[in-house]
XYZ file of C-alpha atoms in Angstrom:
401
model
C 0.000 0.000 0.000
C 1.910 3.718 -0.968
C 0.956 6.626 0.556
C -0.516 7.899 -3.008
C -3.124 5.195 -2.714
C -6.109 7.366 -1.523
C -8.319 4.914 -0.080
C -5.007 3.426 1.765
C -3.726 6.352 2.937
C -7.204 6.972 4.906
C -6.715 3.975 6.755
C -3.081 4.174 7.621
C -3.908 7.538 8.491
C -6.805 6.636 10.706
C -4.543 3.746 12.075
C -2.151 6.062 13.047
C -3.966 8.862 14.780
C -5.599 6.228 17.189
C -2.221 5.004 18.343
C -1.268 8.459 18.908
C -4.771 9.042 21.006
C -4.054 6.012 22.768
C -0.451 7.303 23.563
C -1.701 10.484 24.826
C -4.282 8.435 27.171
C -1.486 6.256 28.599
C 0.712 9.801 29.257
C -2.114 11.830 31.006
C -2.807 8.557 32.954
C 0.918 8.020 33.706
C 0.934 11.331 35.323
C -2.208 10.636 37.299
C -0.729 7.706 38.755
C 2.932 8.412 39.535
C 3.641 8.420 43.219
C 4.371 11.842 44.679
C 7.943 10.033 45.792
C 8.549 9.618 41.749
C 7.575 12.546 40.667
C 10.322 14.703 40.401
C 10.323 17.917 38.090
C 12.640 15.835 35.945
C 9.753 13.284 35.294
C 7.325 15.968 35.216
C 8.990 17.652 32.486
C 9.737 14.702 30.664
C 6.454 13.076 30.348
C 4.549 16.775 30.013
C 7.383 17.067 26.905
C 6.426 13.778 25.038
C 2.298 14.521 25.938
C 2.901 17.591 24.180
C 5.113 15.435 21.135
C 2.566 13.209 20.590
C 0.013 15.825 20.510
C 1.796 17.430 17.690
C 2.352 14.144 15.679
C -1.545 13.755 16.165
C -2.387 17.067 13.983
C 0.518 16.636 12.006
C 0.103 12.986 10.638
C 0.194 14.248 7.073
C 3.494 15.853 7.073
C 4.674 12.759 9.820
C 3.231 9.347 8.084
C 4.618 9.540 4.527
C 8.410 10.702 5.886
C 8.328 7.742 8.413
C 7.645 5.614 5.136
C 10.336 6.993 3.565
C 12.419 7.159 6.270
C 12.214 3.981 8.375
C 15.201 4.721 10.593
C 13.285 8.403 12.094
C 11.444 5.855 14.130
C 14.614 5.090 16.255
C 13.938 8.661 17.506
C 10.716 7.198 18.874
C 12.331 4.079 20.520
C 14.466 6.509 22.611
C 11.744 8.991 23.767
C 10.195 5.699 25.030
C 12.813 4.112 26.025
C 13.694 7.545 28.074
C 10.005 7.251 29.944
C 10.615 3.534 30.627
C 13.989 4.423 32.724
C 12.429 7.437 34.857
C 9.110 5.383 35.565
C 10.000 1.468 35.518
C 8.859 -1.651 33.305
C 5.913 -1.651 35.273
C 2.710 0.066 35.147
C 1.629 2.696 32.593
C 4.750 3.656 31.429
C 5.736 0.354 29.733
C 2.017 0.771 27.568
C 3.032 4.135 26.069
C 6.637 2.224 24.945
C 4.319 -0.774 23.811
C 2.833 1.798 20.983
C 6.023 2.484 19.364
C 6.681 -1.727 18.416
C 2.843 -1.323 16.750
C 3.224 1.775 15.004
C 6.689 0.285 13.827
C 4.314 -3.055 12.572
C 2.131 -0.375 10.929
C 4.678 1.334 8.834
C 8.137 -0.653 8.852
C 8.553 -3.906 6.880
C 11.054 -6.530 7.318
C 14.615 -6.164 8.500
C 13.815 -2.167 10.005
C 10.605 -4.041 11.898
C 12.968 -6.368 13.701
C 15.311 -3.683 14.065
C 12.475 -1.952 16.124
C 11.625 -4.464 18.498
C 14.896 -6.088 18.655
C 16.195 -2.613 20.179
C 13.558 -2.130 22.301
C 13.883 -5.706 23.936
C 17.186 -4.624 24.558
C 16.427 -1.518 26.008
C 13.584 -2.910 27.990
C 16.360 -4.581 30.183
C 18.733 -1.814 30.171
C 15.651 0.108 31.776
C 14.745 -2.731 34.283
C 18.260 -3.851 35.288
C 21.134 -1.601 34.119
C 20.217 1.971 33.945
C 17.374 2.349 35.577
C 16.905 4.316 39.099
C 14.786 1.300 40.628
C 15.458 -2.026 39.958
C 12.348 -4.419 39.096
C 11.472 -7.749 40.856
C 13.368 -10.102 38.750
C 10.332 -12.643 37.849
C 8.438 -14.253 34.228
C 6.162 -11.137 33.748
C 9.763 -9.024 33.691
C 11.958 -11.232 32.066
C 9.710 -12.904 29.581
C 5.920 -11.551 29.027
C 6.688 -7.808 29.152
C 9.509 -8.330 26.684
C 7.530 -10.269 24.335
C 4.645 -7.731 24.280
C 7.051 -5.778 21.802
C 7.360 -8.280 19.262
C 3.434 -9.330 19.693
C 2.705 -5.680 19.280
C 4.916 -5.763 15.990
C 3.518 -8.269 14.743
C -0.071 -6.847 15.281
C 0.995 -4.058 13.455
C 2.278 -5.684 10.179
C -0.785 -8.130 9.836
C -3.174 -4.949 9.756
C -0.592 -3.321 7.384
C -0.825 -6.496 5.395
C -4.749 -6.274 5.751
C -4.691 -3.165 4.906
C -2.724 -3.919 1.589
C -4.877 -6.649 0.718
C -7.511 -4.814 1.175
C -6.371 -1.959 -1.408
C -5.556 -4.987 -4.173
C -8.740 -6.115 -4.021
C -10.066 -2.461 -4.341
C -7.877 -1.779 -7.297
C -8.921 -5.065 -8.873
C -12.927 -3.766 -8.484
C -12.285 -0.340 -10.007
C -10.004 -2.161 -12.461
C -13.148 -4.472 -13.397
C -15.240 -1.223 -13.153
C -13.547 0.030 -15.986
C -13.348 -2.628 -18.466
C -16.786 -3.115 -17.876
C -17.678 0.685 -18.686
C -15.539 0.278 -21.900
C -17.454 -2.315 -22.797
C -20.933 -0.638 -22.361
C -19.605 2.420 -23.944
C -18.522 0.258 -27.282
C -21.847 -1.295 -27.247
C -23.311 2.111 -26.826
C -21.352 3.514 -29.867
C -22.437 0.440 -31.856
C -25.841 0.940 -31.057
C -25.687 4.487 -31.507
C -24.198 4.074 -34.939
C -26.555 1.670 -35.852
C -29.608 3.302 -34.209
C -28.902 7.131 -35.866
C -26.493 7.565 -38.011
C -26.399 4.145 -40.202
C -30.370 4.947 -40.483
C -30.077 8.214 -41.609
C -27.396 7.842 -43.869
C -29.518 4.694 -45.580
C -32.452 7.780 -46.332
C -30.072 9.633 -46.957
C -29.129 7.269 -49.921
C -32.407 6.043 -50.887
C -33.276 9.837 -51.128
C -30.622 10.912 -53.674
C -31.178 7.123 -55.494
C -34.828 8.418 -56.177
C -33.787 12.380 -56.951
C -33.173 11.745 -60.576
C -36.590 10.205 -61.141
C -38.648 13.139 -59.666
C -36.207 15.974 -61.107
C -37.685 14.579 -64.549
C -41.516 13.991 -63.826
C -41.836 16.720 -60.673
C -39.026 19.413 -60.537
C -41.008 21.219 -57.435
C -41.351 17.643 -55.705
C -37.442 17.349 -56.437
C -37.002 20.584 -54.845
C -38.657 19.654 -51.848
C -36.837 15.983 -51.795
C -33.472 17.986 -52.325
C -34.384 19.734 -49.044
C -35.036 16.847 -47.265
C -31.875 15.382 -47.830
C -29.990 18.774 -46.807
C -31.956 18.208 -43.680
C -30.965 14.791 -43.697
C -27.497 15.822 -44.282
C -27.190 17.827 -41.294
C -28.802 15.759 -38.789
C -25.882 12.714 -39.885
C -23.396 15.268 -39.666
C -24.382 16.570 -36.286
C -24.625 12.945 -35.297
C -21.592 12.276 -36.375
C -20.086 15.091 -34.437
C -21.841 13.785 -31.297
C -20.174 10.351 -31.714
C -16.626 12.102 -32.211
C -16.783 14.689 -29.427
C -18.082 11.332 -26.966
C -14.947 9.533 -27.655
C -13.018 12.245 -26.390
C -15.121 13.799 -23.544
C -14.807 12.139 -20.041
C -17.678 13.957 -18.923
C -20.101 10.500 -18.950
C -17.584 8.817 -16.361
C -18.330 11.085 -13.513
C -21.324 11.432 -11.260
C -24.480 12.637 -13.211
C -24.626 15.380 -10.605
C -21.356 16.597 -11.017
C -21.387 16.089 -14.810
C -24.345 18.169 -15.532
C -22.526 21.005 -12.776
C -19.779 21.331 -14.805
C -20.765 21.143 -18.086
C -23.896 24.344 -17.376
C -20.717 26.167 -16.099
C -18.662 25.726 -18.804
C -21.337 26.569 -21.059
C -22.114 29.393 -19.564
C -18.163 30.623 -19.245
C -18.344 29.698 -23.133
C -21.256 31.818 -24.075
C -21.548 34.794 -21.655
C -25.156 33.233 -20.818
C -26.112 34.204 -17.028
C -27.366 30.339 -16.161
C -28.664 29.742 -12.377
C -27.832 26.297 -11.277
C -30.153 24.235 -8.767
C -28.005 20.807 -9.119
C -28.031 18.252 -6.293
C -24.097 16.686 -7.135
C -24.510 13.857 -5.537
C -27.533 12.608 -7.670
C -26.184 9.615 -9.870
C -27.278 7.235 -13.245
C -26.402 3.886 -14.779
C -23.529 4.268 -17.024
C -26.307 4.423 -20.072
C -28.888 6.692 -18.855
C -25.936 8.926 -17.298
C -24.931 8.918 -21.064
C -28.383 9.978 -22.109
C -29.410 12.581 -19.439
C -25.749 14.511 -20.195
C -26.457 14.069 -24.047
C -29.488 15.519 -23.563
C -28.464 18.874 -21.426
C -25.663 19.020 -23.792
C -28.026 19.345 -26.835
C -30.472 21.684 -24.774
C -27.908 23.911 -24.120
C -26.866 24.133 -27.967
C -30.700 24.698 -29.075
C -30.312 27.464 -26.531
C -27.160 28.904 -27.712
C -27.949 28.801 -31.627
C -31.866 29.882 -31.613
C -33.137 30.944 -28.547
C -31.560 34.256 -28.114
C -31.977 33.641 -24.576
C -30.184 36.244 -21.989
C -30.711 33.776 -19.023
C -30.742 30.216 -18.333
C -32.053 27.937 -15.281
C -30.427 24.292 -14.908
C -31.812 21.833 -12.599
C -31.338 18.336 -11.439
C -33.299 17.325 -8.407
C -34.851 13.511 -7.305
C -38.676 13.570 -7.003
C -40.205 10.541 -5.569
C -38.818 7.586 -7.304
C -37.292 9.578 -10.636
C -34.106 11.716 -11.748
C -35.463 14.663 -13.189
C -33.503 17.565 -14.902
C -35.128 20.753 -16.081
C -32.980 23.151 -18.562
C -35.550 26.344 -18.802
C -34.759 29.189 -20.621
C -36.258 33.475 -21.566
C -35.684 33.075 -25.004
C -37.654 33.451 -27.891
C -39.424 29.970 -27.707
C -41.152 28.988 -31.085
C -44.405 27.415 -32.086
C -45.190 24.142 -33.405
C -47.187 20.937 -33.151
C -46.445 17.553 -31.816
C -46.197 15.973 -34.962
C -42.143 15.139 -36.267
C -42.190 15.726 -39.336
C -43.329 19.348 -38.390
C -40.526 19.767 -36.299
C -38.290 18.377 -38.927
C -39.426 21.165 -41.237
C -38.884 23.587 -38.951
C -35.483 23.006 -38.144
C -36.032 21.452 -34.753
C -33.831 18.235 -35.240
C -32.332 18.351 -31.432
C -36.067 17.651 -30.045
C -36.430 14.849 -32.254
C -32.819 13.062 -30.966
C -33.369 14.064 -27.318
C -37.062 12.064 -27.928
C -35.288 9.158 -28.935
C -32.131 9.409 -26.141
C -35.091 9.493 -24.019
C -37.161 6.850 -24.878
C -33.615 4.280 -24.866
C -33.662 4.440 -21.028
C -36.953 4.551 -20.489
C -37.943 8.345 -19.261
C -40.646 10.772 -20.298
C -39.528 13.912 -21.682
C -41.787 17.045 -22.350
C -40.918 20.123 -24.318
C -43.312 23.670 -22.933
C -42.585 26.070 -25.403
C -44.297 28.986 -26.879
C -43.062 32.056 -28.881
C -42.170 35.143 -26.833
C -42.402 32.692 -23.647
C -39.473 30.485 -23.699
C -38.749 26.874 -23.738
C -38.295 24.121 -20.874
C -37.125 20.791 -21.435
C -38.076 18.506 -19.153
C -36.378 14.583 -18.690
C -37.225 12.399 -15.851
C -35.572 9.295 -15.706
C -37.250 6.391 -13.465
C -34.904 4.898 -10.679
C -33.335 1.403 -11.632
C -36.021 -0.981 -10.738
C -39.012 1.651 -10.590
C -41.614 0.713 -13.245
C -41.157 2.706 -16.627
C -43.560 3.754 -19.229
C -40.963 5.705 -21.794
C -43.553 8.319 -22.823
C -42.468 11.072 -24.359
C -44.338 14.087 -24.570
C -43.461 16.954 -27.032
C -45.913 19.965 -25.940
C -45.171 23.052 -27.442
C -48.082 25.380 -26.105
């Protein structure tokens, strides 16, 4: 686990910061429970000194954690400050638990040869504490000799197994969002494909037919021609925009955030783009499917160009908000608005090719859409996509008032 591993530095870090709490406990309690004949302003000073330490390695984790990785041998400083509060105060009693933390936290972030380094020196300096150097001499017995010692290398060896958990642990994490992501290429190249096949292929097919038959009515029915040759321009521009789509998808990485903070973004940008005031009511943490994520942005995306190329609009109103059991995002705008029926090929003939694809993005995941527009009054688009596992009905409902 490295310290650039997000997810693994929380729980080192969290790791960490309880040791040091649990240090700080044992300090305040070793000064609570020192006898008045111990407690001389030597020991006073001392353990008030490494309280205050290991306060300041609490807040400072940040800065402390990834140099200790780096730098396995600025633990030894530890091993003496404890081994300094084992000689004033004894191997017994609360002083030994605050040396006791040091052979964990050197589990935590040592490995190998520098772990046994750790414990083997304080082992050794455990007995230079209890029978060389120390001002009292202990009661020579098995808890001194053997069980107190062996507490550092149990406390070590606590320390690496929830390092190693802790590792395998951040594998197995890696391996998911590894997964995750094949898995979302794989949905996005069957989205392309269908997209290709569901748009574009068609319209390029009437496209063809179209021009096949051209010939034929330029002869018997030049006006019908005229109005066939339209048809294809229209055609023509509704591939090429499609086209476009498909090109500018490959290369946005928009559709792999959070719908929430997808849809935040791109208003922002839009309106940093096109000097358009818009007023943003987006709850960020709303999120899709992979697919209808795709669909919702796709649709905002081509809102926002219907806005920017024929509304004449001077302000614009975003929203993305969960009601009841649905997704539901709003794009409203003051523009000019326009008049029209509910009938396609009326909205073909008037130029309005975006409704017609945000209809059909719609209607692949399964959520209603509804266009209010009328002229002088502005236009709101309306998409609310049903929950995964909420029923569905897919209408779509183009009402242009």
């Amino acid at each position: 686990m490295e310290w650039d591993d997000p997810v693994g530095a929380v729980r080192l870090g969290a790791t960490f910061r309880l040791l040091m709490q649990v240090r700080i406990l044992v300090t305040a309690l070793t000064l609570a429970l020192v006898s008045s004949g111990r407690m001389t302003l030597e020991t006073l000073l001392l353990l008030s000194g490494v309280g205050s330490l290991s306060v300041i390695v609490l807040f400072s984790w940040k800065q402390i954690v990834p140099s200790l990785l780096k730098h396995p041998v600025l633990i030894g400083f530890d091993v003496f400050v404890a081994y300094a509060v084992l000689e004033i105060g004894g191997v017994t009693g609360p002083f030994f638990l605050f040396t006791v933390v040091t052979s964990m936290l050197a589990g935590l972030l040592l490995t190998g040869r520098w772990l046994v380094a750790v414990c083997g020196m304080q082992v050794l300096l455990y007995f230079a504490a209890s029978t060389g150097f120390g001002a009292t001499r202990e009661l020579v017995n098995f808890q001194t000799v053997v069980a107190m010692p062996a507490f550092y290398l149990v406390a070590g060896f606590a320390g690496a197994r929830l390092r190693h958990l802790y590792d395998r642990q951040s594998q197995l994490e890696a391996a998911r969002r590894t997964a995750e992501v094949v898995a979302a290429a794989a949905e996005e190249r069957s989205r392309l494909a269908r997209e290709m096949h569901d748009s574009l292929a068609k319209t390029l097919r009437g496209i063809a037919l179209s021009a096949q038959a051209l010939p034929l009515w330029v002869d018997r029915a030049p006006v019908r021609a005229a109005e066939e040759a339209r048809r294809i321009a229209a055609a023509a521009e509704v591939a090429s925009r499609e086209a476009r789509q498909l090109i500018e998808d490959l290369r946005d990485e928009m559709f792999q955030q959070p719908l929430g903070r997808a849809v935040a973004d791109i208003a922002a940008a839009w309106a940093e783009e096109t000097g358009t005031v818009v007023t943003q009511r987006v709850d960020t943490g709303i999120d899709l499917p992979l697919r209808a994520r795709y669909e919702v942005i796709a649709i905002l995306k081509e809102a926002l160009e219907n806005v920017q190329r024929h509304a004449q609009a001077t302000a614009v109103e975003v929203c993305l908000t969960q009601e009841a059991d649905r997704t539901v995002l709003r794009v409203r705008d003051d523009g000019r608005g326009f008049d029209g029926g509910q009938d396609l090929g009326r909205l073909l003939s008037g130029g309005h090719y975006g409704l017609v694809g945000m209809r059909e993005r719609a209607h692949n995941v399964g959520a209603s859409l509804s266009v209010d527009s009328a002229p002088r009054a502005g236009t709101t688009i309306t998409v609310a996509v049903p929950d995964p596992g909420a029923e569905s009905t897919g209408s779509v409902d183009l009402e242009v008032a």
